[in-house]
Amino acid sequence: MSVIKYSSLLVITFLMALLSFTVESRSHVDVIFHLRKYGNIVSGADVTEALKDAWNDACASLRPSAVVIPKGTFKVREGEFKGPCKSPVEVRVRGTLQAPKHPHGDSWITFAYVDRMTLSGGGVFDGQGKAGWEKNDCHKHISCARLPISLRFNFITNSIVRRITSLDSKNFHVNILGCNNLTFDGVNIIAPEDSPNTDGIHIGRSIGISILKSRIATGDDCISLGDGSKRVKITNVTCGPGHGISIGSLGKYTNEEPVEGVIVKNCTIMNTTNGVRIKTWPASPVAGIATNMHFLDITMVNVSNPILIDQEYCPWNQCNRKIPSKIKINKVSFKNIRGSSATPVAVKLICSSNLPCEEVKVANIDLVYNGIKGSLTSECMNVKPIISGTQNPPICSSSYTTK
Ligand SMILES: *[C@@H]1O[C@H](CO)[C@@H](O)[C@H](O)[C@H]1NC(C)=O
Ligand SMILES: *[C@@H]1O[C@H](CO)[C@@H](O)[C@H](O)[C@H]1NC(C)=O
Ligand SMILES: *[C@@H]1O[C@H](CO)[C@@H](O)[C@H](O)[C@H]1NC(C)=O
Ligand SMILES: *[C@@H]1O[C@H](CO)[C@@H](O)[C@H](O)[C@H]1NC(C)=O
Ligand SMILES: *[C@@H]1O[C@H](CO)[C@@H](O)[C@H](O)[C@H]1NC(C)=O
């Protein structure tokens, strides 16, 4: 009996090993469309047309294929890589693709309507943002110069983005819209701390987005989730500098969809202006929902506002703070969050007076204050969190002094 049990255990272990091997191994490719077949591909060349032709051939291939971009630095004026394709396509970027310094339009590289694509290769998408940053004042003004987003994923399904770098985007690095089952794994995102509007990855109206084992250092939110983000998983991500990991802002427009199901787990956030936050505008035109959002096992290093719900988010006084938000926030947890806060108010839970937050759980918060302004505190409005475990600072009570 025990021998049978033991051997079936071996079989199961073997099957599991096989399964994890299949999942880990690179996607199956039958045909290679190397960029060199499409023109005089020397370093410094403009490969816009070659890339378009290679993509069209790959997308029309009846067998799984890959477009290979070799090592070297190449210019790409603009790229729109559209499906549907006949078979899975992998785009392997080994070199560096450079955006034009003086672009037009709101996109640089767009992938759209593709099922089962892989973007990989260890290469770099260089947005050459420096020239445009001083023009980007969209965070202050409604009428502003629109600069291109480096990488757009529109209506992409069952796909993977693995081991690529986005450098110095002019606007957002990555924008995800209308996607279903898209995973980012081992992605690097880099721009200076003072570059405006350079959100790392923005997710909107998408289901089943995972961001795993990635490093994001940029000038705005490392990851931001707009309306209609559902089943989003963010794990093993390092964020900073930047503005942290953010849900929202929500409640500015009339046709917004709910945010449902977000897990942020085992992440390190350092030197950012916020840690994990949920933000909604006051005076929202219609009702909305943000629910089932969980933040756990997070290390904060010198983070301003480490834990934040802000339902009075109103930058540059663009709204009327006196009218409460109509976005209902519930089923939120902050658990096992440790490290250091750069501001004295480490936990701020400011909910709507019209719709208090519900089912907010706060457990094992162990933060110390980095500064000299005295004590570490929390501030709460229109919320009664369920509190357990360590509480440094005490949650939703008065002030607390660190040693
Ligand atoms: C999600 O996409 C991955 C990558 O293509 C695929 O392996 C997996 O089967 C997909 N999951 C579902 C539920 O379709
Ligand atoms: C984080 O990465 C480690 C090491 O690669 C891995 O074992 C673990 O499963 C990952 N954790 C999550 C929550 O994805
Ligand atoms: C947490 O993330 C770090 C950084 O990616 C990784 O090295 C570590 O293995 C992860 N730990 C767990 C328990 O997933
Ligand atoms: C935080 O920023 C300070 C000052 O810019 C820098 O010296 C320090 O190395 C940074 N710390 C981390 C963990 O990135
Ligand atoms: C902490 O952050 C503040 C403000 O962001 C920065 O000025 C300071 O240099 C940082 N300190 C350390 C020790 O990283």
Short mmCIF file of N, CA, C and O in Angstrom, two decimals, residues 191-296:
data_model
loop_
_atom_site.label_atom_id
_atom_site.label_comp_id
_atom_site.label_asym_id
_atom_site.label_seq_id
_atom_site.Cartn_x
_atom_site.Cartn_y
_atom_site.Cartn_z
N ALA A 191 13.00 55.88 -15.99
CA ALA A 191 13.02 57.30 -16.36
C ALA A 191 13.38 58.08 -15.10
O ALA A 191 13.20 57.58 -13.98
N PRO A 192 13.88 59.30 -15.26
CA PRO A 192 14.27 60.05 -14.06
C PRO A 192 13.07 60.42 -13.17
O PRO A 192 11.95 60.55 -13.65
N GLU A 193 13.37 60.61 -11.91
CA GLU A 193 12.39 60.97 -10.89
C GLU A 193 11.60 62.24 -11.27
O GLU A 193 10.43 62.38 -10.94
N ASP A 194 12.26 63.18 -11.98
CA ASP A 194 11.60 64.46 -12.26
C ASP A 194 10.98 64.51 -13.66
O ASP A 194 10.62 65.58 -14.16
N SER A 195 10.83 63.37 -14.34
CA SER A 195 10.20 63.38 -15.66
C SER A 195 8.68 63.37 -15.48
O SER A 195 8.15 62.52 -14.78
N PRO A 196 7.95 64.33 -16.11
CA PRO A 196 6.52 64.44 -15.83
C PRO A 196 5.67 63.41 -16.57
O PRO A 196 5.94 63.08 -17.73
N ASN A 197 4.64 62.93 -15.91
CA ASN A 197 3.63 62.05 -16.52
C ASN A 197 4.16 60.73 -17.06
O ASN A 197 3.50 60.11 -17.88
N THR A 198 5.32 60.31 -16.61
CA THR A 198 5.90 59.07 -17.14
C THR A 198 5.44 57.86 -16.32
O THR A 198 6.26 57.11 -15.79
N ASP A 199 4.12 57.67 -16.21
CA ASP A 199 3.60 56.48 -15.51
C ASP A 199 4.27 55.23 -16.08
O ASP A 199 4.47 55.15 -17.29
N GLY A 200 4.57 54.28 -15.22
CA GLY A 200 5.22 53.06 -15.68
C GLY A 200 4.28 52.20 -16.52
O GLY A 200 4.44 52.07 -17.73
N ILE A 201 3.28 51.60 -15.85
CA ILE A 201 2.30 50.78 -16.56
C ILE A 201 0.92 51.27 -16.15
O ILE A 201 0.58 51.27 -14.97
N HIS A 202 0.14 51.72 -17.12
CA HIS A 202 -1.24 52.13 -16.83
C HIS A 202 -2.20 51.08 -17.40
O HIS A 202 -2.12 50.72 -18.57
N ILE A 203 -3.09 50.61 -16.53
CA ILE A 203 -4.05 49.58 -16.93
C ILE A 203 -5.45 50.20 -16.95
O ILE A 203 -5.84 50.86 -16.00
N GLY A 204 -6.20 49.98 -18.02
CA GLY A 204 -7.58 50.45 -18.06
C GLY A 204 -8.45 49.46 -18.81
O GLY A 204 -8.02 48.86 -19.80
N ARG A 205 -9.68 49.24 -18.31
CA ARG A 205 -10.67 48.40 -18.99
C ARG A 205 -10.09 47.06 -19.42
O ARG A 205 -10.26 46.64 -20.58
N SER A 206 -9.38 46.40 -18.52
CA SER A 206 -8.73 45.14 -18.87
C SER A 206 -8.92 44.12 -17.77
O SER A 206 -9.08 44.46 -16.61
N ILE A 207 -8.88 42.84 -18.15
CA ILE A 207 -9.12 41.74 -17.22
C ILE A 207 -7.94 40.79 -17.22
O ILE A 207 -7.42 40.44 -18.27
N GLY A 208 -7.52 40.37 -16.01
CA GLY A 208 -6.48 39.35 -15.93
C GLY A 208 -5.11 39.86 -16.32
O GLY A 208 -4.41 39.24 -17.12
N ILE A 209 -4.71 40.99 -15.76
CA ILE A 209 -3.37 41.53 -16.05
C ILE A 209 -2.45 41.17 -14.87
O ILE A 209 -2.78 41.43 -13.72
N SER A 210 -1.31 40.57 -15.17
CA SER A 210 -0.33 40.26 -14.12
C SER A 210 0.96 41.01 -14.40
O SER A 210 1.42 41.04 -15.54
N ILE A 211 1.53 41.57 -13.35
CA ILE A 211 2.84 42.21 -13.47
C ILE A 211 3.73 41.54 -12.44
O ILE A 211 3.50 41.65 -11.23
N LEU A 212 4.71 40.77 -12.92
CA LEU A 212 5.52 39.94 -12.05
C LEU A 212 6.99 40.34 -12.15
O LEU A 212 7.47 40.72 -13.22
N LYS A 213 7.68 40.24 -11.02
CA LYS A 213 9.15 40.35 -10.98
C LYS A 213 9.70 41.48 -11.85
O LYS A 213 10.54 41.26 -12.72
N SER A 214 9.20 42.67 -11.68
CA SER A 214 9.62 43.78 -12.53
C SER A 214 10.16 44.92 -11.70
O SER A 214 9.89 45.01 -10.50
N ARG A 215 10.94 45.80 -12.35
CA ARG A 215 11.52 46.96 -11.66
C ARG A 215 11.07 48.22 -12.36
O ARG A 215 11.25 48.37 -13.57
N ILE A 216 10.51 49.13 -11.59
CA ILE A 216 9.98 50.35 -12.18
C ILE A 216 10.53 51.55 -11.42
O ILE A 216 10.33 51.69 -10.21
N ALA A 217 11.27 52.41 -12.13
CA ALA A 217 11.81 53.64 -11.55
C ALA A 217 11.43 54.75 -12.51
O ALA A 217 11.89 54.77 -13.65
N THR A 218 10.57 55.66 -12.08
CA THR A 218 10.07 56.64 -13.04
C THR A 218 9.62 57.92 -12.34
O THR A 218 9.82 58.09 -11.14
N GLY A 219 9.00 58.84 -13.10
CA GLY A 219 8.66 60.15 -12.55
C GLY A 219 7.22 60.27 -12.08
O GLY A 219 6.86 61.27 -11.45
N ASP A 220 6.36 59.30 -12.41
CA ASP A 220 4.96 59.35 -11.97
C ASP A 220 4.61 58.00 -11.34
O ASP A 220 5.49 57.31 -10.85
N ASP A 221 3.32 57.60 -11.36
CA ASP A 221 2.97 56.31 -10.76
C ASP A 221 3.77 55.16 -11.38
O ASP A 221 3.91 55.10 -12.60
N CYS A 222 4.27 54.26 -10.56
CA CYS A 222 4.94 53.07 -11.10
C CYS A 222 3.92 52.23 -11.86
O CYS A 222 4.14 51.82 -12.98
N ILE A 223 2.79 51.98 -11.18
CA ILE A 223 1.69 51.27 -11.83
C ILE A 223 0.42 52.02 -11.45
O ILE A 223 0.22 52.36 -10.29
N SER A 224 -0.43 52.31 -12.44
CA SER A 224 -1.72 52.93 -12.12
C SER A 224 -2.83 52.13 -12.77
O SER A 224 -2.69 51.61 -13.88
N LEU A 225 -3.94 52.01 -12.02
CA LEU A 225 -5.08 51.23 -12.50
C LEU A 225 -6.26 52.16 -12.68
O LEU A 225 -6.73 52.76 -11.73
N GLY A 226 -6.71 52.28 -13.91
CA GLY A 226 -7.87 53.10 -14.19
C GLY A 226 -9.15 52.29 -14.09
O GLY A 226 -9.14 51.12 -13.69
N ASP A 227 -10.26 52.91 -14.47
CA ASP A 227 -11.56 52.24 -14.35
C ASP A 227 -11.60 51.00 -15.23
O ASP A 227 -10.91 50.90 -16.23
N GLY A 228 -12.40 50.03 -14.79
CA GLY A 228 -12.55 48.79 -15.54
C GLY A 228 -11.37 47.83 -15.43
O GLY A 228 -11.27 46.90 -16.22
N SER A 229 -10.50 48.04 -14.44
CA SER A 229 -9.40 47.08 -14.21
C SER A 229 -9.93 45.95 -13.35
O SER A 229 -10.41 46.19 -12.23
N LYS A 230 -9.84 44.73 -13.84
CA LYS A 230 -10.37 43.58 -13.09
C LYS A 230 -9.37 42.44 -13.05
O LYS A 230 -8.70 42.16 -14.03
N ARG A 231 -9.31 41.79 -11.91
CA ARG A 231 -8.36 40.68 -11.68
C ARG A 231 -6.94 41.08 -12.08
O ARG A 231 -6.35 40.54 -13.01
N VAL A 232 -6.40 42.03 -11.35
CA VAL A 232 -5.03 42.50 -11.59
C VAL A 232 -4.14 41.96 -10.48
O VAL A 232 -4.50 42.04 -9.29
N LYS A 233 -3.01 41.38 -10.85
CA LYS A 233 -2.08 40.83 -9.87
C LYS A 233 -0.72 41.47 -10.06
O LYS A 233 -0.18 41.48 -11.16
N ILE A 234 -0.21 42.04 -8.98
CA ILE A 234 1.11 42.70 -9.04
C ILE A 234 1.97 42.06 -7.96
O ILE A 234 1.69 42.21 -6.77
N THR A 235 2.98 41.28 -8.35
CA THR A 235 3.80 40.63 -7.33
C THR A 235 5.28 40.79 -7.67
O THR A 235 5.66 40.87 -8.83
N ASN A 236 6.09 40.79 -6.60
CA ASN A 236 7.55 40.85 -6.74
C ASN A 236 8.00 42.06 -7.56
O ASN A 236 8.96 41.97 -8.32
N VAL A 237 7.32 43.16 -7.40
CA VAL A 237 7.69 44.37 -8.14
C VAL A 237 8.45 45.32 -7.23
O VAL A 237 8.11 45.47 -6.05
N THR A 238 9.49 45.94 -7.76
CA THR A 238 10.20 46.99 -7.04
C THR A 238 9.85 48.32 -7.70
O THR A 238 9.95 48.45 -8.91
N CYS A 239 9.41 49.25 -6.89
CA CYS A 239 8.96 50.56 -7.40
C CYS A 239 9.71 51.68 -6.72
O CYS A 239 9.78 51.72 -5.50
N GLY A 240 10.29 52.58 -7.49
CA GLY A 240 10.91 53.76 -6.93
C GLY A 240 12.19 54.13 -7.66
O GLY A 240 12.90 53.23 -8.10
N PRO A 241 12.44 55.43 -7.88
CA PRO A 241 11.54 56.50 -7.46
C PRO A 241 10.28 56.52 -8.32
O PRO A 241 10.18 55.80 -9.29
N GLY A 242 9.33 57.35 -7.89
CA GLY A 242 8.06 57.45 -8.59
C GLY A 242 6.97 57.85 -7.62
O GLY A 242 7.27 58.31 -6.51
N HIS A 243 5.72 57.64 -8.04
CA HIS A 243 4.60 58.03 -7.17
C HIS A 243 3.88 56.83 -6.57
O HIS A 243 2.78 56.95 -6.07
N GLY A 244 4.50 55.64 -6.66
CA GLY A 244 3.93 54.47 -6.01
C GLY A 244 2.98 53.68 -6.89
O GLY A 244 2.94 53.84 -8.11
N ILE A 245 2.23 52.78 -6.23
CA ILE A 245 1.27 51.92 -6.94
C ILE A 245 -0.12 52.45 -6.61
O ILE A 245 -0.48 52.56 -5.45
N SER A 246 -0.87 52.77 -7.64
CA SER A 246 -2.07 53.56 -7.42
C SER A 246 -3.29 53.01 -8.14
O SER A 246 -3.22 52.63 -9.31
N ILE A 247 -4.40 52.94 -7.41
CA ILE A 247 -5.68 52.63 -8.05
C ILE A 247 -6.41 53.96 -8.19
O ILE A 247 -6.63 54.67 -7.21
N GLY A 248 -6.73 54.33 -9.42
CA GLY A 248 -7.35 55.61 -9.68
C GLY A 248 -6.41 56.53 -10.41
O GLY A 248 -5.33 56.12 -10.79
N SER A 249 -6.77 57.75 -10.65
CA SER A 249 -7.94 58.31 -9.99
C SER A 249 -9.23 57.88 -10.69
O SER A 249 -9.25 57.74 -11.91
N LEU A 250 -10.27 57.68 -9.87
CA LEU A 250 -11.57 57.25 -10.37
C LEU A 250 -12.58 58.36 -10.13
O LEU A 250 -12.39 59.22 -9.27
N GLY A 251 -13.65 58.32 -10.88
CA GLY A 251 -14.77 59.23 -10.61
C GLY A 251 -14.66 60.59 -11.25
O GLY A 251 -15.28 61.54 -10.78
N LYS A 252 -13.90 60.70 -12.34
CA LYS A 252 -13.82 62.00 -13.00
C LYS A 252 -14.82 62.08 -14.16
O LYS A 252 -15.33 63.13 -14.49
N TYR A 253 -15.08 60.91 -14.78
CA TYR A 253 -15.91 60.89 -15.99
C TYR A 253 -17.22 60.12 -15.76
O TYR A 253 -17.36 59.40 -14.77
N THR A 254 -18.15 60.24 -16.71
CA THR A 254 -19.47 59.64 -16.51
C THR A 254 -19.53 58.16 -16.86
O THR A 254 -20.36 57.44 -16.33
N ASN A 255 -18.69 57.69 -17.76
CA ASN A 255 -18.87 56.32 -18.27
C ASN A 255 -17.85 55.34 -17.71
O ASN A 255 -17.36 54.48 -18.42
N GLU A 256 -17.53 55.46 -16.41
CA GLU A 256 -16.49 54.61 -15.86
C GLU A 256 -17.02 53.24 -15.42
O GLU A 256 -18.14 53.13 -14.94
N GLU A 257 -16.18 52.22 -15.57
CA GLU A 257 -16.54 50.87 -15.15
C GLU A 257 -15.91 50.57 -13.79
O GLU A 257 -14.91 51.18 -13.42
N PRO A 258 -16.46 49.59 -13.03
CA PRO A 258 -15.89 49.29 -11.71
C PRO A 258 -14.46 48.76 -11.75
O PRO A 258 -14.05 48.18 -12.76
N VAL A 259 -13.76 48.96 -10.65
CA VAL A 259 -12.47 48.29 -10.42
C VAL A 259 -12.76 47.14 -9.47
O VAL A 259 -13.37 47.33 -8.42
N GLU A 260 -12.35 45.94 -9.83
CA GLU A 260 -12.70 44.75 -9.05
C GLU A 260 -11.57 43.75 -9.03
O GLU A 260 -11.17 43.26 -10.08
N GLY A 261 -11.05 43.43 -7.82
CA GLY A 261 -10.09 42.34 -7.73
C GLY A 261 -8.67 42.77 -8.06
O GLY A 261 -8.21 42.62 -9.19
N VAL A 262 -7.98 43.31 -7.05
CA VAL A 262 -6.58 43.73 -7.24
C VAL A 262 -5.76 43.13 -6.11
O VAL A 262 -6.14 43.23 -4.94
N ILE A 263 -4.66 42.47 -6.44
CA ILE A 263 -3.75 41.97 -5.40
C ILE A 263 -2.37 42.55 -5.66
O ILE A 263 -1.83 42.41 -6.77
N VAL A 264 -1.83 43.22 -4.65
CA VAL A 264 -0.45 43.72 -4.73
C VAL A 264 0.31 43.00 -3.62
O VAL A 264 0.00 43.17 -2.43
N LYS A 265 1.26 42.15 -3.99
CA LYS A 265 1.87 41.27 -3.01
C LYS A 265 3.38 41.20 -3.16
O LYS A 265 3.89 41.18 -4.29
N ASN A 266 4.08 41.13 -2.02
CA ASN A 266 5.55 41.03 -2.00
C ASN A 266 6.23 42.05 -2.90
O ASN A 266 6.98 41.71 -3.81
N CYS A 267 5.95 43.31 -2.66
CA CYS A 267 6.58 44.37 -3.44
C CYS A 267 7.43 45.24 -2.53
O CYS A 267 7.17 45.34 -1.33
N THR A 268 8.45 45.88 -3.11
CA THR A 268 9.25 46.85 -2.37
C THR A 268 9.06 48.21 -3.02
O THR A 268 9.17 48.34 -4.24
N ILE A 269 8.74 49.18 -2.20
CA ILE A 269 8.50 50.53 -2.71
C ILE A 269 9.50 51.45 -2.02
O ILE A 269 9.59 51.44 -0.79
N MET A 270 10.29 52.19 -2.80
CA MET A 270 11.30 53.03 -2.14
C MET A 270 11.42 54.43 -2.72
O MET A 270 11.33 54.62 -3.92
N ASN A 271 11.58 55.38 -1.81
CA ASN A 271 11.79 56.79 -2.21
C ASN A 271 10.67 57.32 -3.09
O ASN A 271 10.94 58.08 -4.02
N THR A 272 9.46 56.94 -2.84
CA THR A 272 8.35 57.40 -3.67
C THR A 272 7.50 58.41 -2.89
O THR A 272 7.56 58.47 -1.66
N THR A 273 6.69 59.18 -3.64
CA THR A 273 5.85 60.19 -2.98
C THR A 273 4.57 59.58 -2.40
O THR A 273 3.85 60.25 -1.66
N ASN A 274 4.26 58.34 -2.78
CA ASN A 274 3.18 57.57 -2.16
C ASN A 274 3.58 56.11 -2.17
O ASN A 274 4.40 55.71 -2.99
N GLY A 275 2.96 55.32 -1.29
CA GLY A 275 3.20 53.88 -1.33
C GLY A 275 2.10 53.22 -2.13
O GLY A 275 2.12 53.21 -3.35
N VAL A 276 1.12 52.66 -1.42
CA VAL A 276 -0.05 52.08 -2.09
C VAL A 276 -1.24 53.00 -1.82
O VAL A 276 -1.48 53.41 -0.69
N ARG A 277 -1.96 53.36 -2.89
CA ARG A 277 -3.08 54.28 -2.67
C ARG A 277 -4.26 54.01 -3.60
O ARG A 277 -4.13 53.44 -4.67
N ILE A 278 -5.42 54.46 -3.10
CA ILE A 278 -6.65 54.41 -3.88
C ILE A 278 -7.15 55.85 -3.89
O ILE A 278 -7.30 56.46 -2.83
N LYS A 279 -7.35 56.43 -5.07
CA LYS A 279 -7.77 57.83 -5.10
C LYS A 279 -8.99 58.03 -5.98
O LYS A 279 -9.08 57.48 -7.08
N THR A 280 -9.92 58.83 -5.48
CA THR A 280 -11.11 59.17 -6.27
C THR A 280 -11.36 60.67 -6.18
O THR A 280 -11.04 61.31 -5.18
N TRP A 281 -11.91 61.23 -7.25
CA TRP A 281 -12.20 62.67 -7.29
C TRP A 281 -13.47 62.96 -6.49
O TRP A 281 -14.41 62.16 -6.51
N PRO A 282 -13.50 64.08 -5.82
CA PRO A 282 -14.77 64.53 -5.25
C PRO A 282 -15.69 64.95 -6.40
O PRO A 282 -15.23 65.04 -7.55
N ALA A 283 -16.94 65.21 -6.11
CA ALA A 283 -17.87 65.72 -7.10
C ALA A 283 -17.91 64.84 -8.35
O ALA A 283 -18.00 65.33 -9.47
N SER A 284 -17.86 63.51 -8.14
CA SER A 284 -17.93 62.59 -9.29
C SER A 284 -19.30 62.76 -9.95
O SER A 284 -20.30 62.87 -9.27
N PRO A 285 -19.34 62.75 -11.29
CA PRO A 285 -20.61 62.97 -11.97
C PRO A 285 -21.61 61.83 -11.77
O PRO A 285 -22.81 62.08 -11.75
N VAL A 286 -21.14 60.60 -11.64
CA VAL A 286 -22.04 59.45 -11.42
C VAL A 286 -21.46 58.51 -10.38
O VAL A 286 -20.28 58.62 -10.02
N ALA A 287 -22.29 57.55 -9.91
CA ALA A 287 -21.83 56.59 -8.90
C ALA A 287 -20.87 55.59 -9.53
O ALA A 287 -20.92 55.33 -10.73
N GLY A 288 -19.99 55.02 -8.68
CA GLY A 288 -19.03 54.03 -9.17
C GLY A 288 -18.62 53.10 -8.04
O GLY A 288 -18.98 53.32 -6.88
N ILE A 289 -17.84 52.05 -8.38
CA ILE A 289 -17.46 51.04 -7.40
C ILE A 289 -15.97 50.69 -7.55
O ILE A 289 -15.49 50.53 -8.66
N ALA A 290 -15.31 50.56 -6.40
CA ALA A 290 -13.96 49.98 -6.38
C ALA A 290 -13.95 48.97 -5.24
O ALA A 290 -14.15 49.34 -4.08
N THR A 291 -13.74 47.70 -5.55
CA THR A 291 -13.93 46.66 -4.53
C THR A 291 -12.89 45.55 -4.64
O THR A 291 -12.32 45.34 -5.72
N ASN A 292 -12.68 44.85 -3.50
CA ASN A 292 -11.79 43.70 -3.51
C ASN A 292 -10.36 44.05 -3.89
O ASN A 292 -9.83 43.55 -4.88
N MET A 293 -9.74 44.89 -3.08
CA MET A 293 -8.38 45.35 -3.38
C MET A 293 -7.48 45.04 -2.18
O MET A 293 -7.79 45.46 -1.06
N HIS A 294 -6.42 44.28 -2.40
CA HIS A 294 -5.62 43.78 -1.28
C HIS A 294 -4.14 44.07 -1.48
O HIS A 294 -3.58 43.79 -2.54
N PHE A 295 -3.55 44.65 -0.43
CA PHE A 295 -2.13 45.02 -0.46
C PHE A 295 -1.44 44.27 0.66
O PHE A 295 -1.77 44.50 1.83
N LEU A 296 -0.51 43.37 0.35
CA LEU A 296 0.10 42.61 1.44
C LEU A 296 1.58 42.31 1.20
O LEU A 296 2.04 42.27 0.05
#
